Coordinates of C-alpha atoms and ligand atoms in Angstrom, one line a residue:
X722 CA 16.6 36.7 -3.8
X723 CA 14.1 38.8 -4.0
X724 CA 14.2 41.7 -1.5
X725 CA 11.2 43.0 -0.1
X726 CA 9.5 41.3 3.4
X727 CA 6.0 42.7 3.0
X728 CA 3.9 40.1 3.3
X729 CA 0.1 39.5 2.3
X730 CA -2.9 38.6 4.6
X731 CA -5.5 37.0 3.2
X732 CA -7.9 38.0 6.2
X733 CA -6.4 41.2 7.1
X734 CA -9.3 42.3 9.5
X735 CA -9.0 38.7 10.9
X736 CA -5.1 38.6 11.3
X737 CA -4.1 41.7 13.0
X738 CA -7.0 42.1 15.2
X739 CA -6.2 43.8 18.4
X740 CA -5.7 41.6 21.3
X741 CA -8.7 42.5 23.2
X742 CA -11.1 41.8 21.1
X743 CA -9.0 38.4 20.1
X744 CA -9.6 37.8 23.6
X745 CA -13.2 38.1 23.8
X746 CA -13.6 35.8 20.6
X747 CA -11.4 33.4 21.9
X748 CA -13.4 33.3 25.1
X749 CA -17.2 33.1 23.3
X750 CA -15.5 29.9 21.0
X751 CA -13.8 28.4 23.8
X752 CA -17.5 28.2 25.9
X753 CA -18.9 26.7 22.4
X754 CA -16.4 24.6 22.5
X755 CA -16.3 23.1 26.0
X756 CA -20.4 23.0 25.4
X757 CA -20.2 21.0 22.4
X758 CA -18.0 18.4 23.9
X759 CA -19.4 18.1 27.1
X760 CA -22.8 17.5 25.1
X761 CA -21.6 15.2 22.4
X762 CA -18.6 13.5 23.1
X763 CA -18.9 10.8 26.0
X764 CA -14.9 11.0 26.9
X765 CA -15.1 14.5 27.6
X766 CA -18.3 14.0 29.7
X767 CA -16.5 12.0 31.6
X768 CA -13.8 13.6 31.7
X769 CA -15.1 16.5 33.3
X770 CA -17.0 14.8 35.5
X771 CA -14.5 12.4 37.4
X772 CA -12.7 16.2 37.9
X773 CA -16.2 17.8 39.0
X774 CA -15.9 20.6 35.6
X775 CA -19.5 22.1 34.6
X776 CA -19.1 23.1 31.2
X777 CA -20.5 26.3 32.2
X778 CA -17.4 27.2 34.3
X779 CA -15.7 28.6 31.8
X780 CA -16.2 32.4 32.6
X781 CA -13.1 33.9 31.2
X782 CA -9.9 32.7 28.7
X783 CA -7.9 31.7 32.2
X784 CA -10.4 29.2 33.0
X785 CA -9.0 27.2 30.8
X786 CA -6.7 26.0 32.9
X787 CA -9.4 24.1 35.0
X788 CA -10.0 21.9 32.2
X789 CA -8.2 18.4 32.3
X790 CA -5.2 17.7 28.9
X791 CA -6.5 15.3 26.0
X792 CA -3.2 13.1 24.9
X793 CA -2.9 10.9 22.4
X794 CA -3.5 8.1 23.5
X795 CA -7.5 9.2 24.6
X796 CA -7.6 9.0 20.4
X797 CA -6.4 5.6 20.6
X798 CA -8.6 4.5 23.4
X799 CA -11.6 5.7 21.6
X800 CA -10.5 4.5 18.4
X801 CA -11.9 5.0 15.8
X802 CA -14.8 7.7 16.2
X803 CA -14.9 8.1 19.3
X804 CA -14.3 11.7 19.9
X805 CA -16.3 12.6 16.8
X806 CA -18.7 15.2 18.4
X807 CA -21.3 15.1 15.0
X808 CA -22.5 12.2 13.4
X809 CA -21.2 10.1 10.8
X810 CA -23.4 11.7 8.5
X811 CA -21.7 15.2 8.8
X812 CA -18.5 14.1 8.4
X813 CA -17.4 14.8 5.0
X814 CA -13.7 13.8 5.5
X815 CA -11.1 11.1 7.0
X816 CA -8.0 11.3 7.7
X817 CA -5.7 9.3 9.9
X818 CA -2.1 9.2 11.2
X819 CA 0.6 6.9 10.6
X820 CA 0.6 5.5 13.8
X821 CA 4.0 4.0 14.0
X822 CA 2.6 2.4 17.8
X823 CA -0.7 1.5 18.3
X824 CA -3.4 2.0 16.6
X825 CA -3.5 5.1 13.9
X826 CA -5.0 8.4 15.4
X827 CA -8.5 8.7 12.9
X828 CA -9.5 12.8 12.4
X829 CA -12.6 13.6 11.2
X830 CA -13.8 17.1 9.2
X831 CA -17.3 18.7 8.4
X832 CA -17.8 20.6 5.2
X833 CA -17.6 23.8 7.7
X834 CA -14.2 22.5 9.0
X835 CA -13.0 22.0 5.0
X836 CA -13.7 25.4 4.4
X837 CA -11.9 26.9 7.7
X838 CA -9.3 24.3 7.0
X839 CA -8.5 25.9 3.0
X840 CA -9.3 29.3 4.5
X841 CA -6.1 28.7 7.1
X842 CA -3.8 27.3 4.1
X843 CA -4.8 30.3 2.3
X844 CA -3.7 32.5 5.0
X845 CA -0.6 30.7 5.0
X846 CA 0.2 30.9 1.4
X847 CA -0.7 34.7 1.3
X848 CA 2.0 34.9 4.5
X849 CA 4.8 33.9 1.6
X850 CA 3.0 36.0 -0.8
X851 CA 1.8 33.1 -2.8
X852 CA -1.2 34.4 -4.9
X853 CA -3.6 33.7 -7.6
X854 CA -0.9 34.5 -10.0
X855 CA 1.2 31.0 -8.7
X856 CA 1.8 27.6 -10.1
X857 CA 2.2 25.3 -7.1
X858 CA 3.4 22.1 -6.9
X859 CA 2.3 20.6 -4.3
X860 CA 4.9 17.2 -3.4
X861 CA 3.4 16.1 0.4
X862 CA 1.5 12.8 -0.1
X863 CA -1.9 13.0 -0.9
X864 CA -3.7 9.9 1.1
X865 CA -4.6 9.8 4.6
X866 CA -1.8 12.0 5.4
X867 CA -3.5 15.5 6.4
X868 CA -0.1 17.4 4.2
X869 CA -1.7 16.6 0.5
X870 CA -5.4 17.4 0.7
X871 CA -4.5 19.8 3.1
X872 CA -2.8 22.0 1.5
X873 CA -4.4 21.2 -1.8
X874 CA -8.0 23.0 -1.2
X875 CA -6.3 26.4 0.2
X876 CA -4.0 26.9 -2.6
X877 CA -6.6 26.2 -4.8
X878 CA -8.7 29.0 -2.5
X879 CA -6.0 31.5 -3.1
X880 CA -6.8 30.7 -7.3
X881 CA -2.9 29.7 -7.8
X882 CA -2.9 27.1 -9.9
X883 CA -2.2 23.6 -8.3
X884 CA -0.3 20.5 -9.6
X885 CA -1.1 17.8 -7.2
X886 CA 1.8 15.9 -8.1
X887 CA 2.3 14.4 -4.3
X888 CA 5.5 12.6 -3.3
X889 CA 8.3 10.6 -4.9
X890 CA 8.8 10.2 -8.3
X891 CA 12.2 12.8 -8.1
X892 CA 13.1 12.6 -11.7
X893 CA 9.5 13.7 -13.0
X894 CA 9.2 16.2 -10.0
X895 CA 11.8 17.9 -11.7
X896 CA 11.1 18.1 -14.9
X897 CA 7.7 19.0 -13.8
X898 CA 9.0 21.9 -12.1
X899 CA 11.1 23.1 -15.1
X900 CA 8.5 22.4 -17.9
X901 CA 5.2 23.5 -15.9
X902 CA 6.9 26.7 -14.7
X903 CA 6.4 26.0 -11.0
X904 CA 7.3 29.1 -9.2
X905 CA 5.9 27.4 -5.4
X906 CA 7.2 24.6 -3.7
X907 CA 5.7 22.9 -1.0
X908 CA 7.1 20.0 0.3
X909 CA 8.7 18.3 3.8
X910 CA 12.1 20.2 4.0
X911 CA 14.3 17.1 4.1
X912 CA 12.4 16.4 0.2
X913 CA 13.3 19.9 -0.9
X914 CA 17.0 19.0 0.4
X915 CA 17.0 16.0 -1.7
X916 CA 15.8 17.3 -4.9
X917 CA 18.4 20.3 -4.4
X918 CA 20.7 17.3 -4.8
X919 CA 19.1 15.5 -7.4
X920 CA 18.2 18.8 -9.7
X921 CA 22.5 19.5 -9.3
X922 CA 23.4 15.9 -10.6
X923 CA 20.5 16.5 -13.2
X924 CA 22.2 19.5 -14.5
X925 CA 19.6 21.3 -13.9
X926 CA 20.9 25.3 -12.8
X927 CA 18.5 27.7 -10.5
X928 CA 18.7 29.9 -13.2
X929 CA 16.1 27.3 -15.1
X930 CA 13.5 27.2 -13.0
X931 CA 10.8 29.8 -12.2
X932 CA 10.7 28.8 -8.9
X933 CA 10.3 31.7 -6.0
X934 CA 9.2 30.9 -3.1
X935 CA 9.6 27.0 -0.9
X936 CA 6.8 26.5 1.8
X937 CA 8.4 23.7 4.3
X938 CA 6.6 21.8 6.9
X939 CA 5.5 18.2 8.0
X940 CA 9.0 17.9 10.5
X941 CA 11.5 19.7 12.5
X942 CA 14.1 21.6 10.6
X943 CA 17.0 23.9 11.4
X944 CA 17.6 27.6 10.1
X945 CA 20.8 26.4 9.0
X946 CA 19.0 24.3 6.4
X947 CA 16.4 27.0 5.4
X948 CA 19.9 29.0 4.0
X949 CA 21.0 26.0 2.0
X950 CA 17.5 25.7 0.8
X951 CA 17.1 29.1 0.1
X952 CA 20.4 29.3 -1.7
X953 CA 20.1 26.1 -4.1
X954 CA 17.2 27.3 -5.5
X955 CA 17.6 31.0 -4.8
X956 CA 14.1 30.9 -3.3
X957 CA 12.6 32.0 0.2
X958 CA 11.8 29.3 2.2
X959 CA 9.2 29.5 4.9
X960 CA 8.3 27.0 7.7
X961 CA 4.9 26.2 8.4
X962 CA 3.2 24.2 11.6
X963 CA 0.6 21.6 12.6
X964 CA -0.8 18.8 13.8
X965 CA -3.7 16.3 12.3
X966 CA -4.8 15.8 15.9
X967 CA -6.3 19.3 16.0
X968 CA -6.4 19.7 11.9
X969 CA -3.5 19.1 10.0
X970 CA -0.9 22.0 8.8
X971 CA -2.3 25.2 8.7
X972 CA -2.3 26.1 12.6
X973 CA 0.7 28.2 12.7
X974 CA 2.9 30.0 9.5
X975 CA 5.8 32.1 9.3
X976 CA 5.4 35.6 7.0
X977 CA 8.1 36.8 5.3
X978 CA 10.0 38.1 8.8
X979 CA 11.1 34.2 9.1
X980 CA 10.6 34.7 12.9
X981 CA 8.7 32.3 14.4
X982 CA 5.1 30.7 13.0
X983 CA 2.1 32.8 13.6
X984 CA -0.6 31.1 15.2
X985 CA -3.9 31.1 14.2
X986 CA -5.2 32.0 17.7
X987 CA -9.2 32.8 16.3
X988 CA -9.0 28.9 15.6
X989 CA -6.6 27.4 18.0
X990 CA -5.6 29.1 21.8
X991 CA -2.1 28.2 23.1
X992 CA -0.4 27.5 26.1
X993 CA 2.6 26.2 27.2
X994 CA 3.1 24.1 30.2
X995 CA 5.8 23.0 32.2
X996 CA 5.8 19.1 30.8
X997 CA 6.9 17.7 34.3
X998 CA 4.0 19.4 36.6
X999 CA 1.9 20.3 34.2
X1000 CA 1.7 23.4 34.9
X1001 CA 1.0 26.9 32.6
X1002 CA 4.8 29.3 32.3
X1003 CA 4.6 32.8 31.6
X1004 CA 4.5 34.0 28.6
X1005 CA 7.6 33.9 26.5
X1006 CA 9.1 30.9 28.6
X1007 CA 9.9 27.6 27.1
X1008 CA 7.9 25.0 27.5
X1009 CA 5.7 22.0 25.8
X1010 CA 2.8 23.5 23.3
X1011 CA -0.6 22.5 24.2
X1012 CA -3.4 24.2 22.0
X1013 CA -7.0 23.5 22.4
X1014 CA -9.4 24.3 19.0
X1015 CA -12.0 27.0 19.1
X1016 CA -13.9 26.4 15.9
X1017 CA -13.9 22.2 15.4
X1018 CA -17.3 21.0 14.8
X1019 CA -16.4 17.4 13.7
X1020 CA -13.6 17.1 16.5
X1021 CA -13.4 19.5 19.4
X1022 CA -9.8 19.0 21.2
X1023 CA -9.4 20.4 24.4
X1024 CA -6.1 20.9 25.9
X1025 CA -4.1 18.7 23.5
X1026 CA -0.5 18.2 24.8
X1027 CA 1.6 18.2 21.6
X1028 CA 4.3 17.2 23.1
X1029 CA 6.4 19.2 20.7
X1030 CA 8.6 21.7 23.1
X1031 CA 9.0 25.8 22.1
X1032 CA 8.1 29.3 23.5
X1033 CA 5.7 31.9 22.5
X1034 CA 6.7 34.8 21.5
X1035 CA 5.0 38.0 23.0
X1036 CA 6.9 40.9 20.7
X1037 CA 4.9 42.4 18.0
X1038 CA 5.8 41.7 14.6
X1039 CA 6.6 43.7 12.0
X1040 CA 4.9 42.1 9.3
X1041 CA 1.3 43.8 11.3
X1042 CA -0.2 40.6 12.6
X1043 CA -1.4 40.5 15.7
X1044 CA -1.4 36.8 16.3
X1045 CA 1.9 35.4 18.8
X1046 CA 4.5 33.5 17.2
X1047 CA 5.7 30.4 18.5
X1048 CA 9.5 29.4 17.4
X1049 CA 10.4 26.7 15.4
X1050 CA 9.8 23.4 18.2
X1051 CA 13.6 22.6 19.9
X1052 CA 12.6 19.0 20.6
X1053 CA 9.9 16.8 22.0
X1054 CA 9.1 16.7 25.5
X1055 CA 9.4 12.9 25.8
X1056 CA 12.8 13.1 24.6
X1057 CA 13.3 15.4 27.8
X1058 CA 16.0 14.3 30.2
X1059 CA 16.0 15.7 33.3
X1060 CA 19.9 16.0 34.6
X1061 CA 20.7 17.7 38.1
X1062 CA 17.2 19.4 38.5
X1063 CA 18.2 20.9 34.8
X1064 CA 15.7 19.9 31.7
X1065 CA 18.0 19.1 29.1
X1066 CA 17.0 18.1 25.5
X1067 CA 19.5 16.1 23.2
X1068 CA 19.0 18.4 20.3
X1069 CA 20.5 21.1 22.5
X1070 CA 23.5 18.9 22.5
X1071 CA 23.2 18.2 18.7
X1072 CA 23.4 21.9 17.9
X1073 CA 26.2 22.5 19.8
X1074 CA 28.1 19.7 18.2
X1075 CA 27.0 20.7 14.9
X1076 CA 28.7 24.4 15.6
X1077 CA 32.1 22.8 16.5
X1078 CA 34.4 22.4 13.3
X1079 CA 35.9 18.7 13.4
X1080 CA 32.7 16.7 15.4
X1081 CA 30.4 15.0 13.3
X1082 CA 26.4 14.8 13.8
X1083 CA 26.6 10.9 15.5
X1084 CA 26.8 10.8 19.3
X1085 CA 25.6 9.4 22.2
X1086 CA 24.9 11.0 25.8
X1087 CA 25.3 8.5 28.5
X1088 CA 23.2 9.4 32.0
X1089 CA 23.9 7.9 35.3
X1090 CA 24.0 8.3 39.0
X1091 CA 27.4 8.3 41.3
X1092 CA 26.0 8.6 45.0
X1093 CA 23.2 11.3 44.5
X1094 CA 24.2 13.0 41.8
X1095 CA 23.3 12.7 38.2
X1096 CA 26.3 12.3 35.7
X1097 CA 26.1 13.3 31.7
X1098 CA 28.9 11.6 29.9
X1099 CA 28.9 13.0 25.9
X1100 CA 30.4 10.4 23.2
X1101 CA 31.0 12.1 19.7
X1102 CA 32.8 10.8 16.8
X1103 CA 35.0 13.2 15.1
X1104 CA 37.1 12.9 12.0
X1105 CA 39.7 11.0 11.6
X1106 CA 42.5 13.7 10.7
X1107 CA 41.2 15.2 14.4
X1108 CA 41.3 12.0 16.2
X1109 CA 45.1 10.5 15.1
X1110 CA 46.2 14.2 15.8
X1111 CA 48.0 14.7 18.9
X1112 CA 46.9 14.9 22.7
X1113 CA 46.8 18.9 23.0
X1114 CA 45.0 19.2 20.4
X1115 CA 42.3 16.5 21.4
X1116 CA 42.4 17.8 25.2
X1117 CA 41.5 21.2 23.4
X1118 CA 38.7 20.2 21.5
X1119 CA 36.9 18.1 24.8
X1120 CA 37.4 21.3 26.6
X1121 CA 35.7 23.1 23.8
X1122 CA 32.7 20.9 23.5
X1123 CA 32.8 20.8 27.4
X1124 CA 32.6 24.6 27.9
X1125 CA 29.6 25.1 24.8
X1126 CA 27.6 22.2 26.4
X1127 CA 28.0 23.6 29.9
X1128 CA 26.6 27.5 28.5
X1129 CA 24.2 25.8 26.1
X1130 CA 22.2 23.5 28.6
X1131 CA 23.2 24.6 32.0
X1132 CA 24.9 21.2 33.2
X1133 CA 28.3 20.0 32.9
X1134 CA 29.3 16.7 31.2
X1135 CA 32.4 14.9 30.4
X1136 CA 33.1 14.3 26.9
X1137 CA 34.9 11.6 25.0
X1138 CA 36.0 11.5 21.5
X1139 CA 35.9 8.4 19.5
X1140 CA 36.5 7.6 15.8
X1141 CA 34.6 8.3 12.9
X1142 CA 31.9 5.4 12.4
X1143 CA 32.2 4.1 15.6
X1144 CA 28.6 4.9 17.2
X1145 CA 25.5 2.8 15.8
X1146 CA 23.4 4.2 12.9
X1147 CA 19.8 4.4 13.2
X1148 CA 17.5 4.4 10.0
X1149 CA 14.4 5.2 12.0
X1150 CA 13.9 7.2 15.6
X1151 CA 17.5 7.5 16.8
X1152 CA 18.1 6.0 20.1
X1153 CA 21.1 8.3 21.1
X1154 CA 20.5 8.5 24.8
X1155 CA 21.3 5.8 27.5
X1156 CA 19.8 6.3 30.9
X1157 CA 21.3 4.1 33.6
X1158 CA 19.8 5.6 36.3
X1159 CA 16.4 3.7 35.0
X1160 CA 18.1 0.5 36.1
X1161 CA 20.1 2.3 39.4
X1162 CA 17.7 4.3 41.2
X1163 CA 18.8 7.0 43.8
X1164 CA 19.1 5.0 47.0
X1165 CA 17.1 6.6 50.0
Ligands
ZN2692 ZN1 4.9 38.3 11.0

C-alpha cells in the first residue's frame, strides 16, 4: 500500500481557513440563509412565527440555537415542492429518496447548487488524492439516488476520467475494472465487499488491477471492514458522508489520516444535540448530528436532525484542514434505547459481540421492567463446538460478554447463550430489540 498520508486540497485557501474567519462566514451565510427561508418558503414562515423568531435575530453563530429543527417528515408534509425556496424554473435538478415509509423525500438543485455540489465532490476526491490523472469507476446508481450524479460531475471537475458504469452487473464491473485500467473505486462499501468476493472466485489477483485508491460511502461501515477492503485489493479505502436531505454525499470526507470525515463547515454548520431534550452538548461529546446549510439556494434546510448519532471532533488534524471531523456515525438515534437513565445503542452491543471469539453477529436484546427498574437481558447465538462444550466453559464466556457489555455501555445485563441458527433472520431493517416495558409501563 502505498505509504505516504499527504493529502491534496482542491480549495486549499478554502479548507484550512482559520477558525475565525470560518466563523464570520458561517455567520453572514447563516443570516442569508434564515432570510431566504423566512422570505420564500411558507413552512419556515411559519415556522418561525408560531415560535415568535424574526429572521433578523440571528446576530451571531450561537443564535442558531433559537431557531426551531426541520425533520423529515416536514419534507413529507410538504411533499413534493414544498420547501423549494426558488421557482420551478430555477431548478435544474431532481432528485428524490427511496422512501421506504411514506412518501419519498423530493430535493431540488439550481445550476449554482450543481456547481457547489461537483466543487464539494472534488474536494473529496482531492482528500484521497484522486486527480486528473484517474480512471474512476463510478458503481452507486445513477437515477434519483443523489450517489450517481453526485459524484459523477465532481470527478469529472477534478478532469479524472469517469466510467459511469452505476450498480450491478458484477461480472462486467470487473472486467471493466481490469481492461479500462480503473485505478478509483467508488462504490457503497458492502458492494466493494462483494466484488472482493466475486473478483477471488473470478481469479482475478490484486496484482491485476490498477486499482489504488476505494472511496466508500452511502451506509454505515466499520474500520474493521475498511482493513479487509483495503487488503483485498491492496488499496486505501476512504469513507465519505451525506445526506440528500441537505445535498447528497459530499458534506463530510475523510483525507488520508482516516480519522473522522471532515466537514464542509463553509457549506453546512454542525451541531450535535442531546436527541432526548434536544438540547446542543459541548463540543467533542456524543450526540445526534444536526447540520443546517449555508449556501442552498434551491433548498435552504435549517436545523435538520439527521438522526444519525457521532461526535465532533475538536483536535486539529494533521492533514492541515481546518474544518472539524465528525467520526464515522455509531448508530441512529431512533434506534436509541434508553436503559436505567443510560442511552444505550444496540450497535454498541454488536461490536462488543463481534470482538468476543466464539459469538456470532445474530442477537437479540430483550428490555423490561421488574418493580422500577429497567432490566437488559442479551440473547446471542454462538457456535456450536462452544455451546455442546461444557458448563465452565459456557459460565466463562457469559461472564465475559457480561463484563465487555457492562465497560462498553455502562449498564449491566444478563446474558444467555443459545445455538447457532436459533434467532430470526431479517433481510431488511433488523428488528433485534424487544421492549416490554412499551406494553408494562412503570407503575406510579
Ligand atoms: Zn485531515
Amino acid at each position: 500500500m502505498p505509504s505516504t498520508n499527504l493529502t491534496l486540497m482542491w480549495e486549499p485557501q478554502l479548507e484550512s481557513m482559520e477558525r475565525s474567519e470560518l466563523e464570520s462566514l458561517q455567520l453572514q451565510r447563516l443570516s442569508e440563509t434564515v432570510q431566504r427561508a423566512y422570505h420564500q418558503v411558507p413552512h419556515y414562515r411559519n415556522l418561525f412565527e408560531e415560535n415568535a423568531i424574526a429572521p433578523d435575530s440571528i446576530q451571531s453563530i450561537q443564535d442558531i440555537r433559537k431557531l426551531p429543527f426541520t425533520v423529515k417528515d416536514h419534507f413529507r408534509q410538504n411533499y413534493p415542492y414544498g420547501m423549494f425556496a426558488v421557482p420551478m424554473r430555477d431548478i435544474v435538478r431532481i432528485h428524490s429518496s427511496s422512501g421506504t415509509t411514506g412518501k419519498p423525500t423530493v430535493v431540488g438543485y439550481t445550476r449554482r447548487d450543481l456547481d457547489t455540489w461537483s466543487t464539494l465532490i472534488a474536494r473529496l476526491l482531492s482528500a484521497s488524492n484522486v486527480t486528473a490523472d484517474d480512471v474512476i469507476q463510478i458503481a452507486f446508481g445513477y437515477g434519483l439516488f443523489t450517489g450517481g450524479f453526485g459524484l459523477h460531475y465532481g470527478a469529472e471537475k477534478v478532469g479524472a476520467s469517469v466510467i459511469p458504469i452505476s450498480s450491478g452487473n458484477t461480472q462486467k464491473q470487473l472486467m471493466i475494472m481490469k481492461d479500462y485500467l480503473t485505478t478509483a473505486l467508488i462504490c457503497t462499501p458492502s458492494y466493494a465487499m462483494f466484488l472482493a468476493e466475486a473478483m477471488e472466485q473470478a481469479g482475478i489477483r490484486r496484482e491485476d488491477l490498477r486499482l489504488r485508491t476505494g472511496l466508500f460511502g452511502g451506509e454505515p461501515w466499520t474500520d474493521q471492514m475498511r482493513r479487509q477492503i483495503e487488503e483485498r485489493f491492496n488499496i486505501h479505502a476512504t469513507d465519505n458522508y451525506g445526506l440528500s436531505e441537505v445535498m447528497g454525499p459530499g458534506v463530510a470526507c475523510e483525507c488520508l489520516e482516516k480519522k473522522g470525515m471532515h466537514i464542509n463547515e463553509d457549506h453546512f454548520y454542525p451541531e450535535i444535540i442531546d436527541p432526548v431534550s434536544g438540547e446542543v452538548l459541548p463540543l467533542g461529546e456524543m450526540g445526534e448530528l444536526v447540520l443546517t446549510t449555508l449556501t442552498r439556494e434551491a433548498l435552504p434546510v435549517i436545523r435538520y436532525r439527521t438522526r444519525d448519532m457521532t461526535r465532533l471532533i475538536p483536535e486539529p488534524c494533521a492533514c492541515g484542514r481546518s474544518f472539524l471531523r465528525m467520526e464515522k456515525p455509531s448508530g441512529r438515534s431512533d434506534d436509541m434505547l434508553i436503559i436505567r437513565g443510560v442511552n444505550v445503542f444496540p450497535t454498541q452491543i454488536e461490536e462488543v459481540l463481534c470482538s468476543i471469539e466464539g459469538c456470532e453477529p445474530h442477537y437479540k436484546l430483550v428490555v423490561d421492567r421488574q418493580g422500577s427498574l429497567d432490566v437488559l437481558e442479551v440473547l446471542v447465538e454462538v457456535n456450536e463446538h462452544l455451546f455442546f462444550d461444557e458448563m465452565k466453559k459456557q459460565n466463562a464466556l457469559v461472564k465475559r460478554i457480561q463484563q465487555e457489555i457492562r465497560s462498553m455501555v455502562g449498564v449491566s445485563a444478563t446474558v444467555k447463550l443459545v445455538e447457532k441458527k436459533t434467532l430470526e433472520r431479517f433481510e431488511g431493517k433488523s428488528k433485534r430489540v424487544v421492549d416490554k416495558r412499551i406494553q408494562h409501563p412503570a407503575q406510579g
